[in-house]
XYZ file of C-alpha atoms in Angstrom:
598
model
C 4.635 114.710 138.019
C 3.407 110.623 139.474
C 4.161 109.368 141.656
C 6.263 106.652 141.279
C 8.400 108.409 139.109
C 8.939 110.708 142.745
C 9.411 107.397 144.072
C 12.420 107.131 142.051
C 13.489 110.597 142.701
C 13.489 110.280 146.324
C 15.191 107.041 146.286
C 18.189 108.160 143.692
C 18.270 111.203 145.525
C 19.480 109.245 149.465
C 21.205 107.160 147.386
C 23.122 109.883 146.446
C 22.943 111.078 150.228
C 24.479 108.157 151.314
C 27.675 107.861 149.287
C 28.725 111.514 149.209
C 28.687 110.809 153.557
C 30.471 107.444 152.884
C 33.090 109.088 150.741
C 33.514 111.994 153.425
C 34.029 109.520 155.742
C 35.793 107.473 153.684
C 38.279 111.203 153.161
C 38.187 111.428 156.802
C 39.415 108.663 157.711
C 42.480 108.017 155.558
C 43.700 112.217 156.883
C 43.128 110.922 159.706
C 46.097 108.356 159.214
C 47.646 110.297 156.936
C 49.569 112.419 159.943
C 50.584 108.831 161.395
C 51.486 106.504 158.934
C 52.945 108.031 155.475
C 51.044 107.766 152.848
C 51.508 105.031 150.541
C 49.803 105.396 146.969
C 48.400 102.461 145.046
C 49.213 101.391 142.105
C 46.648 99.378 139.410
C 47.336 95.917 139.215
C 48.408 95.780 135.518
C 51.230 98.483 136.725
C 52.232 97.016 140.223
C 53.415 94.016 137.724
C 55.082 94.921 135.019
C 58.843 94.934 135.812
C 60.644 98.156 136.190
C 62.296 99.382 132.234
C 65.862 98.519 133.317
C 68.942 100.495 132.207
C 71.099 100.757 129.221
C 74.758 98.495 130.220
C 77.089 100.817 130.821
C 79.229 100.247 127.421
C 83.219 98.491 128.047
C 85.870 97.451 126.212
C 84.529 93.773 126.308
C 81.406 94.647 125.753
C 82.271 95.704 121.937
C 81.141 93.026 119.030
C 82.665 90.820 116.894
C 85.640 92.208 118.950
C 87.669 88.907 117.059
C 87.348 90.968 113.905
C 88.189 94.929 115.666
C 91.334 92.798 116.686
C 92.136 91.673 113.144
C 92.099 95.521 112.134
C 94.207 96.402 114.326
C 96.854 93.804 113.696
C 96.654 95.403 110.253
C 96.752 99.145 111.696
C 100.259 98.707 113.467
C 102.122 96.378 112.066
C 100.735 98.267 107.933
C 102.720 101.252 110.683
C 105.406 99.720 111.707
C 107.379 99.905 108.773
C 106.962 103.567 108.984
C 108.145 103.882 112.376
C 111.064 101.994 112.767
C 113.129 103.276 109.521
C 112.114 106.328 111.230
C 115.222 105.367 113.390
C 117.815 104.165 110.706
C 117.034 105.863 107.180
C 119.621 108.534 108.124
C 122.553 105.433 108.252
C 121.021 103.992 104.967
C 121.214 106.524 102.741
C 124.341 107.268 103.948
C 125.670 104.186 102.692
C 124.625 104.725 99.444
C 127.186 107.450 99.089
C 129.681 108.142 101.640
C 130.300 111.548 100.649
C 127.150 113.527 101.034
C 126.490 115.959 103.272
C 124.613 115.883 106.837
C 122.258 118.247 104.114
C 121.517 116.971 101.245
C 120.987 113.374 103.500
C 118.792 115.525 105.309
C 116.815 116.560 102.611
C 116.653 112.843 100.749
C 115.760 111.899 104.263
C 112.679 114.470 103.536
C 111.912 113.559 100.284
C 111.606 109.242 100.675
C 108.898 109.795 103.785
C 107.208 112.347 101.211
C 107.301 109.356 98.387
C 104.546 107.289 100.681
C 102.229 109.873 101.673
C 102.761 111.371 98.078
C 101.222 108.112 96.901
C 98.855 107.547 99.061
C 97.344 110.925 98.209
C 97.654 109.765 94.269
C 95.353 106.374 94.486
C 93.822 106.804 98.357
C 90.115 107.675 96.019
C 90.825 105.325 93.701
C 91.104 102.688 95.936
C 88.294 103.221 97.356
C 86.297 102.707 94.550
C 87.294 100.019 94.275
C 86.642 98.962 97.945
C 83.170 99.737 97.011
C 82.744 98.293 93.769
C 81.097 94.624 93.078
C 83.903 92.942 92.168
C 86.153 94.558 94.078
C 85.061 94.478 98.135
C 87.180 96.349 101.442
C 88.670 92.700 102.380
C 90.356 91.752 98.596
C 91.775 95.970 99.562
C 92.774 95.555 101.958
C 94.355 91.573 101.445
C 96.458 94.882 97.830
C 97.284 97.237 100.516
C 99.078 94.555 103.215
C 100.861 92.553 100.354
C 101.804 94.777 98.342
C 102.729 96.761 101.182
C 105.245 93.291 102.225
C 106.485 93.125 98.258
C 108.214 97.018 98.841
C 109.235 96.703 102.357
C 111.330 93.705 100.559
C 113.274 96.680 97.797
C 113.392 98.424 100.723
C 116.179 96.363 102.508
C 118.153 95.165 98.730
C 117.733 98.937 97.623
C 121.759 100.009 96.691
C 121.381 103.745 95.779
C 118.408 106.367 96.294
C 116.523 105.965 93.291
C 115.231 102.284 94.237
C 114.588 102.979 98.086
C 112.482 106.521 96.598
C 110.867 104.163 93.438
C 110.094 100.619 96.391
C 109.052 103.012 98.919
C 106.833 105.240 95.810
C 105.311 101.667 95.393
C 104.748 101.040 99.048
C 102.373 103.992 98.812
C 100.114 103.946 96.028
C 99.540 100.210 96.601
C 98.336 100.965 100.322
C 95.017 102.403 100.795
C 94.480 100.336 104.370
C 94.149 102.812 106.182
C 90.140 104.843 104.195
C 89.569 100.214 104.550
C 90.805 99.839 108.447
C 87.924 102.283 109.247
C 85.504 101.754 106.485
C 85.472 97.848 108.214
C 85.514 98.887 111.992
C 82.346 101.414 110.999
C 80.436 98.021 109.307
C 81.433 95.899 111.892
C 80.116 98.272 114.716
C 76.709 100.052 114.043
C 75.624 101.084 116.942
C 76.795 104.760 117.650
C 76.884 104.247 121.470
C 80.702 102.119 120.707
C 81.692 104.500 118.607
C 84.295 105.956 121.121
C 85.594 102.955 121.831
C 85.966 100.846 118.343
C 87.352 104.107 116.539
C 89.993 104.482 119.581
C 91.386 100.729 118.688
C 92.537 102.984 115.120
C 95.541 105.375 117.813
C 96.432 102.955 119.580
C 97.880 100.796 116.843
C 99.579 103.985 115.765
C 100.859 104.740 119.213
C 102.165 101.119 119.479
C 103.832 101.383 116.487
C 105.063 104.797 117.049
C 106.540 103.325 120.690
C 107.960 99.588 119.033
C 108.962 100.850 115.706
C 112.020 102.972 116.608
C 113.261 99.874 119.153
C 112.472 97.096 116.707
C 114.495 99.398 113.757
C 118.096 100.474 116.029
C 117.655 97.031 117.550
C 118.005 95.508 113.716
C 119.680 97.668 112.219
C 123.706 96.539 110.489
C 123.644 93.988 113.399
C 126.923 92.668 111.281
C 128.843 95.889 113.546
C 125.751 95.568 116.416
C 126.011 91.903 117.204
C 129.073 90.970 115.873
C 129.473 87.562 118.860
C 125.919 86.392 116.463
C 126.168 87.466 112.513
C 130.161 89.357 112.527
C 133.486 86.698 110.980
C 133.837 84.097 113.061
C 130.295 84.369 114.859
C 127.437 81.673 115.865
C 125.580 82.555 112.451
C 128.179 83.915 110.212
C 130.909 81.420 110.260
C 134.423 82.157 109.344
C 134.537 85.405 106.878
C 130.509 86.499 108.444
C 127.042 86.564 107.590
C 127.985 88.224 103.576
C 123.819 89.392 102.733
C 123.710 91.299 105.598
C 127.475 92.880 105.091
C 126.069 93.317 101.529
C 123.193 95.024 102.590
C 123.553 96.293 107.035
C 120.109 97.337 106.567
C 117.933 94.879 105.204
C 117.034 92.947 108.131
C 114.308 95.525 109.830
C 112.238 95.292 106.521
C 112.985 91.574 105.983
C 110.953 90.983 109.407
C 108.221 94.071 107.967
C 107.624 91.883 105.188
C 107.410 88.867 107.436
C 104.801 90.732 110.604
C 102.686 91.529 106.967
C 102.674 88.536 105.154
C 101.818 86.830 108.758
C 98.720 89.840 108.922
C 97.925 88.948 105.686
C 97.502 85.789 106.138
C 94.524 86.080 109.507
C 92.992 88.706 107.179
C 92.966 85.884 104.162
C 92.263 83.639 107.076
C 89.398 85.550 109.716
C 87.946 88.889 108.252
C 85.252 88.927 106.809
C 83.835 91.141 103.844
C 81.603 94.232 104.898
C 80.372 95.174 102.122
C 76.657 94.168 101.222
C 76.911 92.905 97.503
C 80.288 90.911 98.407
C 78.850 89.510 101.052
C 77.891 85.318 101.023
C 80.417 85.490 98.442
C 83.739 83.278 98.689
C 86.835 85.135 99.751
C 89.996 84.592 98.949
C 90.063 82.706 102.347
C 87.747 80.196 100.949
C 89.682 79.749 97.120
C 92.784 78.822 99.203
C 90.910 76.092 100.947
C 88.790 75.016 96.974
C 92.839 74.663 95.837
C 93.763 72.576 98.178
C 91.136 70.850 98.029
C 91.582 69.742 94.714
C 95.020 68.876 95.278
C 94.098 66.623 97.311
C 91.804 65.065 95.958
C 94.377 64.032 92.684
C 97.025 63.193 94.703
C 94.833 60.849 96.768
C 94.506 58.123 94.153
C 89.681 57.203 93.299
C 90.800 53.384 94.433
C 91.526 54.283 97.270
C 88.976 53.593 100.375
C 89.331 57.570 101.380
C 87.635 58.354 98.077
C 84.530 56.889 96.074
C 81.690 57.681 93.758
C 78.401 59.058 94.140
C 75.454 57.033 92.948
C 73.731 59.248 90.211
C 70.647 58.941 92.413
C 72.524 61.293 94.718
C 73.485 63.993 92.394
C 70.815 62.699 89.460
C 68.593 66.442 88.600
C 66.470 64.308 88.039
C 66.063 62.446 90.741
C 63.926 62.529 93.745
C 65.526 65.441 95.279
C 63.646 67.984 93.392
C 60.764 65.795 93.574
C 60.829 66.291 97.178
C 57.193 68.009 98.589
C 58.334 70.394 101.551
C 56.590 70.231 104.646
C 55.471 72.310 106.008
C 58.469 73.885 108.100
C 60.369 74.071 105.462
C 57.493 76.236 103.504
C 57.135 78.028 105.961
C 60.724 79.309 105.847
C 60.987 80.163 102.476
C 57.507 82.093 103.067
C 60.276 84.090 105.803
C 63.138 84.819 102.741
C 60.445 85.873 100.585
C 59.358 89.048 103.458
C 62.999 89.763 103.536
C 63.671 92.956 102.120
C 64.908 92.634 99.038
C 68.560 94.266 99.506
C 69.431 97.846 96.866
C 72.537 97.421 95.472
C 72.212 101.571 94.598
C 75.360 103.430 94.683
C 75.266 107.168 95.341
C 76.514 109.102 92.387
C 79.647 110.187 92.763
C 79.084 114.165 92.482
C 75.908 114.325 95.002
C 78.950 113.111 97.734
C 79.907 116.446 98.286
C 77.559 118.275 100.372
C 78.154 120.853 102.846
C 78.174 118.140 105.842
C 81.830 116.137 103.537
C 82.943 119.280 103.028
C 83.405 120.946 106.356
C 84.838 118.390 107.841
C 87.573 117.965 105.202
C 88.496 121.401 106.060
C 88.863 120.744 109.113
C 90.627 117.420 108.782
C 92.730 119.439 105.836
C 94.360 121.765 108.667
C 93.943 119.081 111.735
C 96.453 117.061 109.408
C 97.701 119.913 108.552
C 99.325 120.998 111.697
C 99.918 116.950 113.159
C 102.435 116.567 110.576
C 104.212 119.842 110.776
C 105.015 119.696 114.376
C 107.057 115.728 113.814
C 109.152 117.694 111.860
C 109.142 120.902 113.903
C 110.101 119.087 116.835
C 112.523 116.844 115.806
C 114.169 120.417 114.554
C 114.284 122.708 117.769
C 114.861 119.287 119.774
C 118.524 118.874 118.071
C 119.052 123.046 117.498
C 121.804 124.434 119.079
C 120.843 126.243 122.361
C 121.847 130.495 122.572
C 125.125 130.738 123.437
C 125.236 134.544 124.628
C 129.380 135.390 125.005
C 129.043 133.272 121.727
C 130.306 136.917 119.400
C 127.453 136.144 115.962
C 124.515 136.207 118.827
C 121.982 137.886 116.739
C 120.506 140.405 119.150
C 117.275 139.672 121.684
C 113.889 141.123 122.353
C 111.870 139.096 124.519
C 108.665 138.789 124.386
C 109.183 137.567 120.628
C 112.981 137.827 119.100
C 115.612 134.958 120.489
C 116.771 132.351 118.611
C 117.793 128.965 119.988
C 117.067 125.363 120.519
C 117.457 123.068 123.015
C 120.631 121.465 121.315
C 119.273 117.331 123.030
C 121.011 114.419 121.933
C 118.882 112.161 120.572
C 118.874 109.794 123.630
C 116.987 112.517 125.837
C 114.901 112.971 123.172
C 113.309 109.966 122.571
C 113.128 109.478 126.349
C 110.907 112.086 126.720
C 108.768 110.640 123.516
C 108.631 107.479 125.174
C 107.103 108.181 128.323
C 104.834 110.366 127.097
C 103.643 108.178 124.498
C 103.012 105.095 127.356
C 100.323 107.835 129.046
C 98.800 109.272 126.134
C 98.196 105.391 125.510
C 96.251 105.655 129.392
C 94.826 108.402 128.261
C 93.171 106.253 125.497
C 92.018 103.573 127.302
C 91.078 105.724 130.417
C 90.139 109.049 130.089
C 88.956 109.608 126.308
C 86.249 106.638 126.699
C 83.889 108.482 129.318
C 85.025 112.014 128.469
C 83.913 111.170 125.259
C 80.507 109.767 125.880
C 79.343 112.543 127.863
C 80.810 115.626 125.486
C 79.975 114.310 122.018
C 81.511 113.251 119.047
C 81.265 116.819 117.957
C 81.641 118.767 121.050
C 85.091 116.835 122.103
C 87.101 117.929 118.292
C 86.013 121.229 119.725
C 86.784 121.452 122.568
C 89.625 119.691 123.034
C 90.899 121.152 119.084
C 92.002 124.278 121.029
C 94.639 122.664 123.393
C 96.962 122.682 120.017
C 97.901 126.527 119.493
C 98.467 126.902 123.208
C 100.757 123.781 123.197
C 102.464 125.184 119.956
C 102.279 128.602 120.813
C 104.126 127.890 124.673
C 106.840 125.830 122.612
C 109.951 127.747 121.500
C 109.592 129.964 125.249
C 111.166 126.138 126.655
C 114.345 127.190 125.065
C 114.546 130.861 128.052
C 113.838 127.698 130.703
C 116.853 127.604 133.154
C 119.056 124.634 132.322
C 121.652 123.233 135.027
C 124.195 123.298 132.102
C 125.660 126.022 130.723
C 125.340 125.846 126.453
C 126.430 124.378 123.970
C 124.975 121.551 125.632
C 122.173 120.132 126.307
C 119.553 121.565 127.764
C 118.802 119.447 131.819
C 116.742 120.766 134.926
C 113.827 120.473 136.430
C 112.959 123.495 134.520
C 113.570 122.734 130.849
C 111.897 119.044 131.612
C 108.539 120.636 132.863
C 107.967 122.353 130.437
C 108.603 120.154 128.092
C 106.548 118.056 129.638
C 103.857 120.269 129.679
C 104.310 121.010 125.710
C 103.911 117.455 125.189
C 100.616 116.730 128.331
C 98.662 119.352 125.872
C 99.985 117.821 122.778
C 99.335 114.493 123.492
C 96.230 115.715 125.614
C 94.733 116.961 121.852
C 96.005 114.406 119.904
C 94.005 111.631 121.472
C 90.880 113.646 122.281
C 90.952 114.565 118.342
C 92.521 111.947 116.642
C 90.119 108.807 117.272
C 86.830 111.879 117.036
C 87.674 113.388 113.162
C 87.456 109.336 112.024
C 84.176 108.837 113.600
C 83.095 112.546 112.027
C 84.645 110.782 108.466
C 82.612 107.482 108.841
C 79.549 109.376 110.335
C 79.391 112.941 107.497
C 79.303 110.214 104.385
C 75.913 110.863 103.101
C 74.644 107.471 101.910
C 76.836 103.467 102.840
C 77.074 103.163 99.220
C 80.127 105.388 99.580
C 81.419 104.748 102.663
C 84.514 103.522 101.296
C 84.955 106.819 98.998
C 84.516 108.664 101.307
C 87.652 107.371 103.491
C 89.480 106.798 100.873
C 89.165 110.848 99.931
C 90.042 111.342 103.807
C 93.486 109.067 103.341
C 93.756 111.098 99.914
C 93.456 114.647 101.848
C 95.531 113.599 105.371
C 98.227 112.227 102.718
C 98.586 115.826 101.525
C 98.770 117.896 103.626
C 100.857 115.353 106.434
C 102.571 115.402 103.309
C 102.480 119.117 102.663
C 102.854 120.461 106.381
C 106.839 118.661 107.722
C 108.191 121.167 104.016
C 106.040 123.967 104.844
C 107.108 124.055 108.514
C 110.600 123.138 107.895
C 110.864 126.275 105.769
C 108.675 128.510 108.217
C 112.165 127.276 110.582
C 114.980 127.972 108.941
C 113.297 131.559 108.685
C 112.253 132.091 111.979
C 116.192 131.008 112.592
C 117.604 133.700 110.262
C 115.632 136.913 111.197
C 116.668 135.146 115.010
C 113.143 134.595 115.464
C 112.932 130.229 116.530
C 108.818 131.541 117.261
C 108.483 132.126 114.193
C 107.630 128.945 113.219
C 105.749 127.340 115.532
C 103.047 130.777 115.869
C 102.201 129.765 112.238
C 101.938 126.799 112.938
C 99.547 127.786 115.577
C 98.030 130.623 113.156
C 96.790 126.872 111.352
C 95.148 125.248 114.460
C 93.417 127.809 115.062
C 91.851 128.050 111.344
C 91.084 124.242 112.325
C 89.188 125.569 114.557
C 87.635 127.674 113.552
C 86.444 125.129 110.495
C 85.134 122.075 112.447
C 82.250 124.751 114.535
C 80.295 123.814 111.184
C 80.824 120.200 111.546
C 78.281 118.752 112.920
C 77.640 114.438 113.154
C 75.445 112.652 110.459
C 74.097 109.842 110.630
C 75.947 107.805 107.596
C 72.740 107.935 105.297
C 71.622 111.852 104.526
C 70.465 110.661 101.376
C 68.077 108.547 100.449
C 67.749 106.724 96.386
C 65.230 105.306 94.548
C 64.041 102.821 96.485
C 64.714 103.268 100.138
C 61.884 105.371 101.279
C 60.287 102.055 101.858
C 62.494 100.587 104.186
C 62.808 103.820 105.994
C 59.026 104.195 106.085
C 58.655 100.522 107.787
């Protein structure tokens, strides 16, 4: 080693020793300070200057996007179901007016047929309407408008029907042309694409259903047969009737509720035509019915205003000549940049998934679970009214059947319609409060699929317990209607379980059906199939439950029908295990792979 190298080596070694010594002293200094002062974590300047990541704002009703569009869809749902709910209040009496010689049993049979005619026709046409909604020549808005206006026409037909056959025809016509439920669900999904908003956005449909269920029967009952209900207004020598009364209301005593429904539906159709935006991608930008009506109005106005008027003058040819300076105008830099940006936008793919490819495993499982769900919902609505109206078990009746608890017993509650309506109205309001308050938070915590699966389990509990209401101690002896604290407590328990389950499962079933669609191009078709399945099983549910209930009364087991429906709901719980929340776009068609990569 040379002398210079040795000197450099010693200098580097001394520097290293000095650096270690300084570092050790600094460590002792920091350790001594840390015993008296809290530790301070230093961060690089670039990290300390970076602002903290903001937390996403909680989802509220006011944070929902496109509230105007959702309001129009909600309005459509309310008035679409209002005509069904209002008819139930006076349907028995309108059918009685067609033929006074019919027995109550015959009228009950006709009432079931009249109700089933609407849903059966919906079942037959739901899928074709879904295909029209997915077609470029059709669209969502077109199907919704046709459904609203066609249902309004059917309301007019039912209003002025003079026979049972005419009423069935017009109800069938209304159901066949009414594809609104699936279309409204589709448009809600396409207006609110972020899943974090789905728990509230899809809730507007059950809320509209509950609002119509609450006010529809009230409206129908108040407006039915107004000549007898309000003789001072419509009867002879009345304010509006004159000396002989309002003749058309005397001839058609049950026309007024359906006339009001037709007005509501026509008003809703006008709002939809002028305010609702088309959501089908291939139809966006095309002039809709509202624009078409504005153009017709403008043409009529131009034809009315003479050409010599100072309000109208012909443009000089230079202003619209195709060979004028407009086409020869040179593009500026900003204009060229805008055109270049437009050219960079991805091309919209208009391919449609073939019908045979939409039947994925998740679609089939979702439809199966929905079939069980709609069957037991339709069965419950029919069975509940039958059970409450069935005469009570009377131990003093010599013809009474034998009773062997806990399964062999019979009898209902023998309640009057006013008492049934009171209980249903109160719990209907509770159901709406649950939808506005508890449902969104629990659904966001559990997730859509888990909420659906967990709360389905409440249905069999409600149905299994329901027949035991007839055993609750009553303050009034039979054959009077059951009354008292224990009776109403048991009613509230059953309805609370059923309404809570319905509150959580109805909107989540809509979301799961929407998200199981394998491709956006068949979303309308999926909702059409869902509406078809729903209509079919809500039609057969009351038929089977009524038959089971009659058989149970014959064998002295009033719980026979209830427990069979509980079994069906258990099958629905099992089928729901295989349902998962899809993405709505699980199948990629040709040309879509590049879009997903980018």
